[in-house]
């Protein structure tokens, strides 16, 4: 069996970065990894948006009930911290003047005001929300057990914003572009609010093609 015959496995992600979403949409049957030992400080519980002062990280506070051996599926959200209100306000502050934010404001408010107990449920509902925004019925599944015998992008692909080669990202107009220039590989929310669903889907197809050229082992 060659690498190309193995399934592509993606990490769960909180409002995923554009590189993640491009690969997800280009993969016939995406699998999301929830049986790994949870690694902290990754896209699993954080995303990046573009504020007036540059990229802004939004992190969901989590707890590991089984210590360092806790699986991603068992990670719980810390209910004592007001992260949801803070994230909702940060996104509104960053994007309220973009062309498409107003179309999604009410649904975003509903998402943030719902009580989410586990990180996997939060990421599941956040991904479903992003796909509704993109007007696609793309589906996905989850791993049944952790296996190193897969094209596990959670282990090998540089999804984090600061590690991605910026040259593979076509530029598009962003809020604050006049002062900050183009910032690549933010949360897919950035493209949706600035470009709208149709143009974002076209952008993600172009990005998937560029990723396939740069990382051919992980192209769909």
PDB file of C-alpha atoms in Angstrom:
ATOM      1  CA  UNK A   1       0.000   0.000   0.000  1.00  0.00           C
ATOM      2  CA  UNK A   2       1.402   3.390  -0.988  1.00  0.00           C
ATOM      3  CA  UNK A   3       0.974   6.638   0.939  1.00  0.00           C
ATOM      4  CA  UNK A   4      -1.593   7.771  -1.634  1.00  0.00           C
ATOM      5  CA  UNK A   5      -3.786   4.757  -0.714  1.00  0.00           C
ATOM      6  CA  UNK A   6      -3.892   5.721   2.957  1.00  0.00           C
ATOM      7  CA  UNK A   7      -6.681   7.931   4.311  1.00  0.00           C
ATOM      8  CA  UNK A   8      -5.991  11.571   5.038  1.00  0.00           C
ATOM      9  CA  UNK A   9      -6.510  12.313   8.727  1.00  0.00           C
ATOM     10  CA  UNK A  10      -6.891  15.870   9.986  1.00  0.00           C
ATOM     11  CA  UNK A  11      -6.764  17.164  13.558  1.00  0.00           C
ATOM     12  CA  UNK A  12      -9.919  18.657  14.948  1.00  0.00           C
ATOM     13  CA  UNK A  13      -9.771  22.429  14.739  1.00  0.00           C
ATOM     14  CA  UNK A  14     -11.513  25.405  16.298  1.00  0.00           C
ATOM     15  CA  UNK A  15     -12.677  27.613  13.393  1.00  0.00           C
ATOM     16  CA  UNK A  16     -10.011  26.017  11.187  1.00  0.00           C
ATOM     17  CA  UNK A  17      -7.265  27.854   9.303  1.00  0.00           C
ATOM     18  CA  UNK A  18      -7.621  28.190   5.556  1.00  0.00           C
ATOM     19  CA  UNK A  19      -5.001  25.504   4.838  1.00  0.00           C
ATOM     20  CA  UNK A  20      -6.965  23.003   6.941  1.00  0.00           C
ATOM     21  CA  UNK A  21     -10.259  23.864   5.264  1.00  0.00           C
ATOM     22  CA  UNK A  22      -8.753  23.656   1.776  1.00  0.00           C
ATOM     23  CA  UNK A  23      -7.465  20.128   2.422  1.00  0.00           C
ATOM     24  CA  UNK A  24     -10.696  19.126   4.179  1.00  0.00           C
ATOM     25  CA  UNK A  25     -12.866  20.168   1.223  1.00  0.00           C
ATOM     26  CA  UNK A  26     -10.505  18.567  -1.308  1.00  0.00           C
ATOM     27  CA  UNK A  27     -10.507  15.221   0.535  1.00  0.00           C
ATOM     28  CA  UNK A  28     -13.167  12.771  -0.579  1.00  0.00           C
ATOM     29  CA  UNK A  29     -13.945  11.432   2.897  1.00  0.00           C
ATOM     30  CA  UNK A  30     -12.149  13.508   5.560  1.00  0.00           C
ATOM     31  CA  UNK A  31     -11.342  11.782   8.840  1.00  0.00           C
ATOM     32  CA  UNK A  32     -10.800  13.863  11.973  1.00  0.00           C
ATOM     33  CA  UNK A  33      -8.474  12.567  14.693  1.00  0.00           C
ATOM     34  CA  UNK A  34     -10.023  12.415  18.162  1.00  0.00           C
ATOM     35  CA  UNK A  35      -8.191   9.394  19.584  1.00  0.00           C
ATOM     36  CA  UNK A  36      -4.737  10.937  19.737  1.00  0.00           C
ATOM     37  CA  UNK A  37      -3.164  11.983  23.024  1.00  0.00           C
ATOM     38  CA  UNK A  38      -4.144  15.642  23.173  1.00  0.00           C
ATOM     39  CA  UNK A  39      -1.308  18.066  22.323  1.00  0.00           C
ATOM     40  CA  UNK A  40      -1.686  21.482  23.911  1.00  0.00           C
ATOM     41  CA  UNK A  41      -1.351  24.895  22.270  1.00  0.00           C
ATOM     42  CA  UNK A  42      -2.420  23.918  18.754  1.00  0.00           C
ATOM     43  CA  UNK A  43      -5.230  24.645  16.321  1.00  0.00           C
ATOM     44  CA  UNK A  44      -7.352  22.115  18.191  1.00  0.00           C
ATOM     45  CA  UNK A  45      -8.388  24.790  20.691  1.00  0.00           C
ATOM     46  CA  UNK A  46      -7.339  28.037  19.060  1.00  0.00           C
ATOM     47  CA  UNK A  47      -7.735  30.072  15.901  1.00  0.00           C
ATOM     48  CA  UNK A  48      -6.357  33.291  14.453  1.00  0.00           C
ATOM     49  CA  UNK A  49      -8.367  36.289  13.274  1.00  0.00           C
ATOM     50  CA  UNK A  50      -7.158  39.660  11.983  1.00  0.00           C
ATOM     51  CA  UNK A  51      -7.671  42.615  14.302  1.00  0.00           C
ATOM     52  CA  UNK A  52      -6.703  46.249  13.917  1.00  0.00           C
ATOM     53  CA  UNK A  53      -3.277  45.537  15.423  1.00  0.00           C
ATOM     54  CA  UNK A  54      -2.541  42.373  13.467  1.00  0.00           C
ATOM     55  CA  UNK A  55      -3.231  38.635  13.901  1.00  0.00           C
ATOM     56  CA  UNK A  56      -5.092  37.852  17.109  1.00  0.00           C
ATOM     57  CA  UNK A  57      -5.154  34.417  18.721  1.00  0.00           C
ATOM     58  CA  UNK A  58      -8.391  33.176  20.258  1.00  0.00           C
ATOM     59  CA  UNK A  59      -7.876  30.232  22.619  1.00  0.00           C
ATOM     60  CA  UNK A  60     -10.497  28.032  24.242  1.00  0.00           C
ATOM     61  CA  UNK A  61      -9.508  27.166  27.843  1.00  0.00           C
ATOM     62  CA  UNK A  62      -9.521  23.408  28.350  1.00  0.00           C
ATOM     63  CA  UNK A  63      -8.915  20.803  31.023  1.00  0.00           C
ATOM     64  CA  UNK A  64      -7.371  17.333  30.716  1.00  0.00           C
ATOM     65  CA  UNK A  65      -9.311  14.992  33.048  1.00  0.00           C
ATOM     66  CA  UNK A  66      -6.752  12.203  32.605  1.00  0.00           C
ATOM     67  CA  UNK A  67      -3.668  14.384  32.773  1.00  0.00           C
ATOM     68  CA  UNK A  68      -1.119  14.133  29.993  1.00  0.00           C
ATOM     69  CA  UNK A  69      -2.684  10.894  28.757  1.00  0.00           C
ATOM     70  CA  UNK A  70      -6.044  12.492  27.943  1.00  0.00           C
ATOM     71  CA  UNK A  71      -7.374  11.844  24.456  1.00  0.00           C
ATOM     72  CA  UNK A  72      -8.665  14.724  22.353  1.00  0.00           C
ATOM     73  CA  UNK A  73     -12.152  13.183  22.570  1.00  0.00           C
ATOM     74  CA  UNK A  74     -12.037  13.532  26.381  1.00  0.00           C
ATOM     75  CA  UNK A  75     -10.848  17.144  26.602  1.00  0.00           C
ATOM     76  CA  UNK A  76     -13.366  19.336  28.412  1.00  0.00           C
ATOM     77  CA  UNK A  77     -13.845  23.089  28.237  1.00  0.00           C
ATOM     78  CA  UNK A  78     -13.177  25.081  31.393  1.00  0.00           C
ATOM     79  CA  UNK A  79     -16.620  26.456  32.331  1.00  0.00           C
ATOM     80  CA  UNK A  80     -15.253  28.995  34.809  1.00  0.00           C
ATOM     81  CA  UNK A  81     -13.767  31.357  32.214  1.00  0.00           C
ATOM     82  CA  UNK A  82     -15.785  33.747  29.973  1.00  0.00           C
ATOM     83  CA  UNK A  83     -13.974  32.742  26.775  1.00  0.00           C
ATOM     84  CA  UNK A  84     -17.104  32.563  24.583  1.00  0.00           C
ATOM     85  CA  UNK A  85     -18.132  36.154  25.286  1.00  0.00           C
ATOM     86  CA  UNK A  86     -14.561  37.308  24.698  1.00  0.00           C
ATOM     87  CA  UNK A  87     -14.301  35.462  21.383  1.00  0.00           C
ATOM     88  CA  UNK A  88     -17.658  36.740  20.160  1.00  0.00           C
ATOM     89  CA  UNK A  89     -16.666  40.326  20.953  1.00  0.00           C
ATOM     90  CA  UNK A  90     -13.222  39.947  19.375  1.00  0.00           C
ATOM     91  CA  UNK A  91     -14.677  38.591  16.139  1.00  0.00           C
ATOM     92  CA  UNK A  92     -17.275  41.362  16.044  1.00  0.00           C
ATOM     93  CA  UNK A  93     -14.620  44.025  16.631  1.00  0.00           C
ATOM     94  CA  UNK A  94     -12.403  42.611  13.880  1.00  0.00           C
ATOM     95  CA  UNK A  95     -15.053  41.988  11.227  1.00  0.00           C
ATOM     96  CA  UNK A  96     -18.156  44.080  11.812  1.00  0.00           C
ATOM     97  CA  UNK A  97     -17.157  46.387   8.936  1.00  0.00           C
ATOM     98  CA  UNK A  98     -16.471  43.604   6.444  1.00  0.00           C
ATOM     99  CA  UNK A  99     -18.967  43.024   3.604  1.00  0.00           C
ATOM    100  CA  UNK A 100     -20.416  39.716   4.832  1.00  0.00           C
ATOM    101  CA  UNK A 101     -20.177  39.689   8.627  1.00  0.00           C
ATOM    102  CA  UNK A 102     -23.731  40.960   9.106  1.00  0.00           C
ATOM    103  CA  UNK A 103     -25.117  37.910   7.290  1.00  0.00           C
ATOM    104  CA  UNK A 104     -23.695  35.563   9.922  1.00  0.00           C
ATOM    105  CA  UNK A 105     -23.782  37.645  13.099  1.00  0.00           C
ATOM    106  CA  UNK A 106     -26.956  36.094  14.502  1.00  0.00           C
ATOM    107  CA  UNK A 107     -25.825  32.519  13.904  1.00  0.00           C
ATOM    108  CA  UNK A 108     -22.431  33.243  15.439  1.00  0.00           C
ATOM    109  CA  UNK A 109     -24.148  34.681  18.503  1.00  0.00           C
ATOM    110  CA  UNK A 110     -26.177  31.488  18.850  1.00  0.00           C
ATOM    111  CA  UNK A 111     -23.018  29.392  18.594  1.00  0.00           C
ATOM    112  CA  UNK A 112     -21.194  31.320  21.304  1.00  0.00           C
ATOM    113  CA  UNK A 113     -24.146  31.452  23.672  1.00  0.00           C
ATOM    114  CA  UNK A 114     -24.635  27.697  23.657  1.00  0.00           C
ATOM    115  CA  UNK A 115     -22.989  25.767  26.462  1.00  0.00           C
ATOM    116  CA  UNK A 116     -20.335  23.456  25.021  1.00  0.00           C
ATOM    117  CA  UNK A 117     -18.857  20.974  27.495  1.00  0.00           C
ATOM    118  CA  UNK A 118     -16.255  19.168  25.365  1.00  0.00           C
ATOM    119  CA  UNK A 119     -13.710  20.486  22.897  1.00  0.00           C
ATOM    120  CA  UNK A 120     -14.624  17.864  20.301  1.00  0.00           C
ATOM    121  CA  UNK A 121     -18.285  18.938  20.387  1.00  0.00           C
ATOM    122  CA  UNK A 122     -17.281  22.604  20.104  1.00  0.00           C
ATOM    123  CA  UNK A 123     -15.076  21.894  17.080  1.00  0.00           C
ATOM    124  CA  UNK A 124     -17.784  19.723  15.525  1.00  0.00           C
ATOM    125  CA  UNK A 125     -20.406  22.459  15.792  1.00  0.00           C
ATOM    126  CA  UNK A 126     -17.941  25.163  14.729  1.00  0.00           C
ATOM    127  CA  UNK A 127     -17.038  23.194  11.604  1.00  0.00           C
ATOM    128  CA  UNK A 128     -20.703  22.599  10.818  1.00  0.00           C
ATOM    129  CA  UNK A 129     -21.317  26.339  11.164  1.00  0.00           C
ATOM    130  CA  UNK A 130     -18.442  27.167   8.792  1.00  0.00           C
ATOM    131  CA  UNK A 131     -19.780  24.711   6.213  1.00  0.00           C
ATOM    132  CA  UNK A 132     -23.251  26.255   6.423  1.00  0.00           C
ATOM    133  CA  UNK A 133     -21.664  29.656   5.867  1.00  0.00           C
ATOM    134  CA  UNK A 134     -19.916  28.222   2.794  1.00  0.00           C
ATOM    135  CA  UNK A 135     -23.177  26.686   1.568  1.00  0.00           C
ATOM    136  CA  UNK A 136     -21.738  23.212   1.225  1.00  0.00           C
ATOM    137  CA  UNK A 137     -23.092  19.899   2.481  1.00  0.00           C
ATOM    138  CA  UNK A 138     -19.631  18.352   2.864  1.00  0.00           C
ATOM    139  CA  UNK A 139     -19.587  15.593   5.487  1.00  0.00           C
ATOM    140  CA  UNK A 140     -16.822  13.997   7.529  1.00  0.00           C
ATOM    141  CA  UNK A 141     -16.145  11.189   9.965  1.00  0.00           C
ATOM    142  CA  UNK A 142     -13.952  10.569  13.005  1.00  0.00           C
ATOM    143  CA  UNK A 143     -11.223   8.044  13.652  1.00  0.00           C
ATOM    144  CA  UNK A 144     -12.243   4.959  15.603  1.00  0.00           C
ATOM    145  CA  UNK A 145      -8.760   4.499  17.067  1.00  0.00           C
ATOM    146  CA  UNK A 146      -5.397   6.170  16.744  1.00  0.00           C
ATOM    147  CA  UNK A 147      -3.255   4.711  13.975  1.00  0.00           C
ATOM    148  CA  UNK A 148       0.143   5.870  12.721  1.00  0.00           C
ATOM    149  CA  UNK A 149      -0.621   4.070   9.439  1.00  0.00           C
ATOM    150  CA  UNK A 150      -2.371   6.955   7.731  1.00  0.00           C
ATOM    151  CA  UNK A 151      -1.558  10.255   6.131  1.00  0.00           C
ATOM    152  CA  UNK A 152      -1.991  11.921   9.492  1.00  0.00           C
ATOM    153  CA  UNK A 153      -1.668  15.617   8.845  1.00  0.00           C
ATOM    154  CA  UNK A 154      -1.968  16.227  12.574  1.00  0.00           C
ATOM    155  CA  UNK A 155       1.576  14.883  12.825  1.00  0.00           C
ATOM    156  CA  UNK A 156       3.208  16.263   9.700  1.00  0.00           C
ATOM    157  CA  UNK A 157       1.490  19.294   8.178  1.00  0.00           C
ATOM    158  CA  UNK A 158       2.386  22.839   9.323  1.00  0.00           C
ATOM    159  CA  UNK A 159      -1.116  24.182   9.876  1.00  0.00           C
ATOM    160  CA  UNK A 160      -0.160  26.852  12.372  1.00  0.00           C
ATOM    161  CA  UNK A 161      -0.125  30.349  10.849  1.00  0.00           C
ATOM    162  CA  UNK A 162       3.492  31.179  11.684  1.00  0.00           C
ATOM    163  CA  UNK A 163       4.823  27.957  10.165  1.00  0.00           C
ATOM    164  CA  UNK A 164       3.112  28.037   6.781  1.00  0.00           C
ATOM    165  CA  UNK A 165       5.007  29.106   3.642  1.00  0.00           C
ATOM    166  CA  UNK A 166       3.173  32.321   2.777  1.00  0.00           C
ATOM    167  CA  UNK A 167       3.926  31.988  -0.949  1.00  0.00           C
ATOM    168  CA  UNK A 168       1.281  29.268  -1.405  1.00  0.00           C
ATOM    169  CA  UNK A 169      -1.520  31.575  -0.231  1.00  0.00           C
ATOM    170  CA  UNK A 170      -3.126  33.755  -2.914  1.00  0.00           C
ATOM    171  CA  UNK A 171      -3.729  37.219  -1.480  1.00  0.00           C
ATOM    172  CA  UNK A 172      -7.254  38.591  -1.071  1.00  0.00           C
ATOM    173  CA  UNK A 173      -8.538  41.860   0.353  1.00  0.00           C
ATOM    174  CA  UNK A 174      -8.775  41.841   4.151  1.00  0.00           C
ATOM    175  CA  UNK A 175      -9.940  44.386   6.652  1.00  0.00           C
ATOM    176  CA  UNK A 176      -6.888  46.472   7.622  1.00  0.00           C
ATOM    177  CA  UNK A 177      -5.007  45.419   4.446  1.00  0.00           C
ATOM    178  CA  UNK A 178      -4.128  49.054   3.849  1.00  0.00           C
ATOM    179  CA  UNK A 179      -2.064  49.101   7.067  1.00  0.00           C
ATOM    180  CA  UNK A 180      -1.097  45.500   7.668  1.00  0.00           C
ATOM    181  CA  UNK A 181      -0.766  44.023   4.202  1.00  0.00           C
ATOM    182  CA  UNK A 182      -2.015  40.510   3.497  1.00  0.00           C
ATOM    183  CA  UNK A 183      -1.882  38.033   6.392  1.00  0.00           C
ATOM    184  CA  UNK A 184      -2.064  34.386   5.195  1.00  0.00           C
ATOM    185  CA  UNK A 185      -3.729  31.326   6.666  1.00  0.00           C
ATOM    186  CA  UNK A 186      -6.041  32.909   9.203  1.00  0.00           C
ATOM    187  CA  UNK A 187      -9.263  31.212  10.273  1.00  0.00           C
ATOM    188  CA  UNK A 188     -11.618  30.472   7.409  1.00  0.00           C
ATOM    189  CA  UNK A 189     -13.905  33.035   9.055  1.00  0.00           C
ATOM    190  CA  UNK A 190     -11.579  35.764   7.778  1.00  0.00           C
ATOM    191  CA  UNK A 191     -12.147  34.784   4.153  1.00  0.00           C
ATOM    192  CA  UNK A 192     -15.882  34.228   4.613  1.00  0.00           C
ATOM    193  CA  UNK A 193     -16.440  37.665   6.133  1.00  0.00           C
ATOM    194  CA  UNK A 194     -14.279  39.435   3.548  1.00  0.00           C
ATOM    195  CA  UNK A 195     -15.093  37.449   0.397  1.00  0.00           C
ATOM    196  CA  UNK A 196     -18.441  35.786   0.985  1.00  0.00           C
ATOM    197  CA  UNK A 197     -19.231  32.090   0.460  1.00  0.00           C
ATOM    198  CA  UNK A 198     -18.866  31.818  -3.313  1.00  0.00           C
ATOM    199  CA  UNK A 199     -15.506  33.567  -3.564  1.00  0.00           C
ATOM    200  CA  UNK A 200     -14.205  31.759  -0.475  1.00  0.00           C
ATOM    201  CA  UNK A 201     -15.004  28.374  -2.019  1.00  0.00           C
ATOM    202  CA  UNK A 202     -13.150  29.399  -5.188  1.00  0.00           C
ATOM    203  CA  UNK A 203     -10.230  30.600  -3.061  1.00  0.00           C
ATOM    204  CA  UNK A 204     -10.106  27.307  -1.153  1.00  0.00           C
ATOM    205  CA  UNK A 205      -9.978  25.319  -4.392  1.00  0.00           C
ATOM    206  CA  UNK A 206      -7.045  27.425  -5.601  1.00  0.00           C
ATOM    207  CA  UNK A 207      -5.334  27.024  -2.248  1.00  0.00           C
ATOM    208  CA  UNK A 208      -5.823  23.244  -2.284  1.00  0.00           C
ATOM    209  CA  UNK A 209      -4.109  23.132  -5.671  1.00  0.00           C
ATOM    210  CA  UNK A 210      -1.175  25.178  -4.352  1.00  0.00           C
ATOM    211  CA  UNK A 211      -0.874  22.964  -1.274  1.00  0.00           C
ATOM    212  CA  UNK A 212      -0.882  19.903  -3.521  1.00  0.00           C
ATOM    213  CA  UNK A 213       2.095  21.305  -5.439  1.00  0.00           C
ATOM    214  CA  UNK A 214       4.049  22.134  -2.290  1.00  0.00           C
ATOM    215  CA  UNK A 215       3.073  19.059  -0.264  1.00  0.00           C
ATOM    216  CA  UNK A 216       2.209  16.416  -2.909  1.00  0.00           C
ATOM    217  CA  UNK A 217       2.144  13.570  -0.375  1.00  0.00           C
ATOM    218  CA  UNK A 218      -0.871  15.172   1.283  1.00  0.00           C
ATOM    219  CA  UNK A 219      -2.912  16.236  -1.734  1.00  0.00           C
ATOM    220  CA  UNK A 220      -6.337  14.710  -1.944  1.00  0.00           C
TER     221      UNK A 220
END
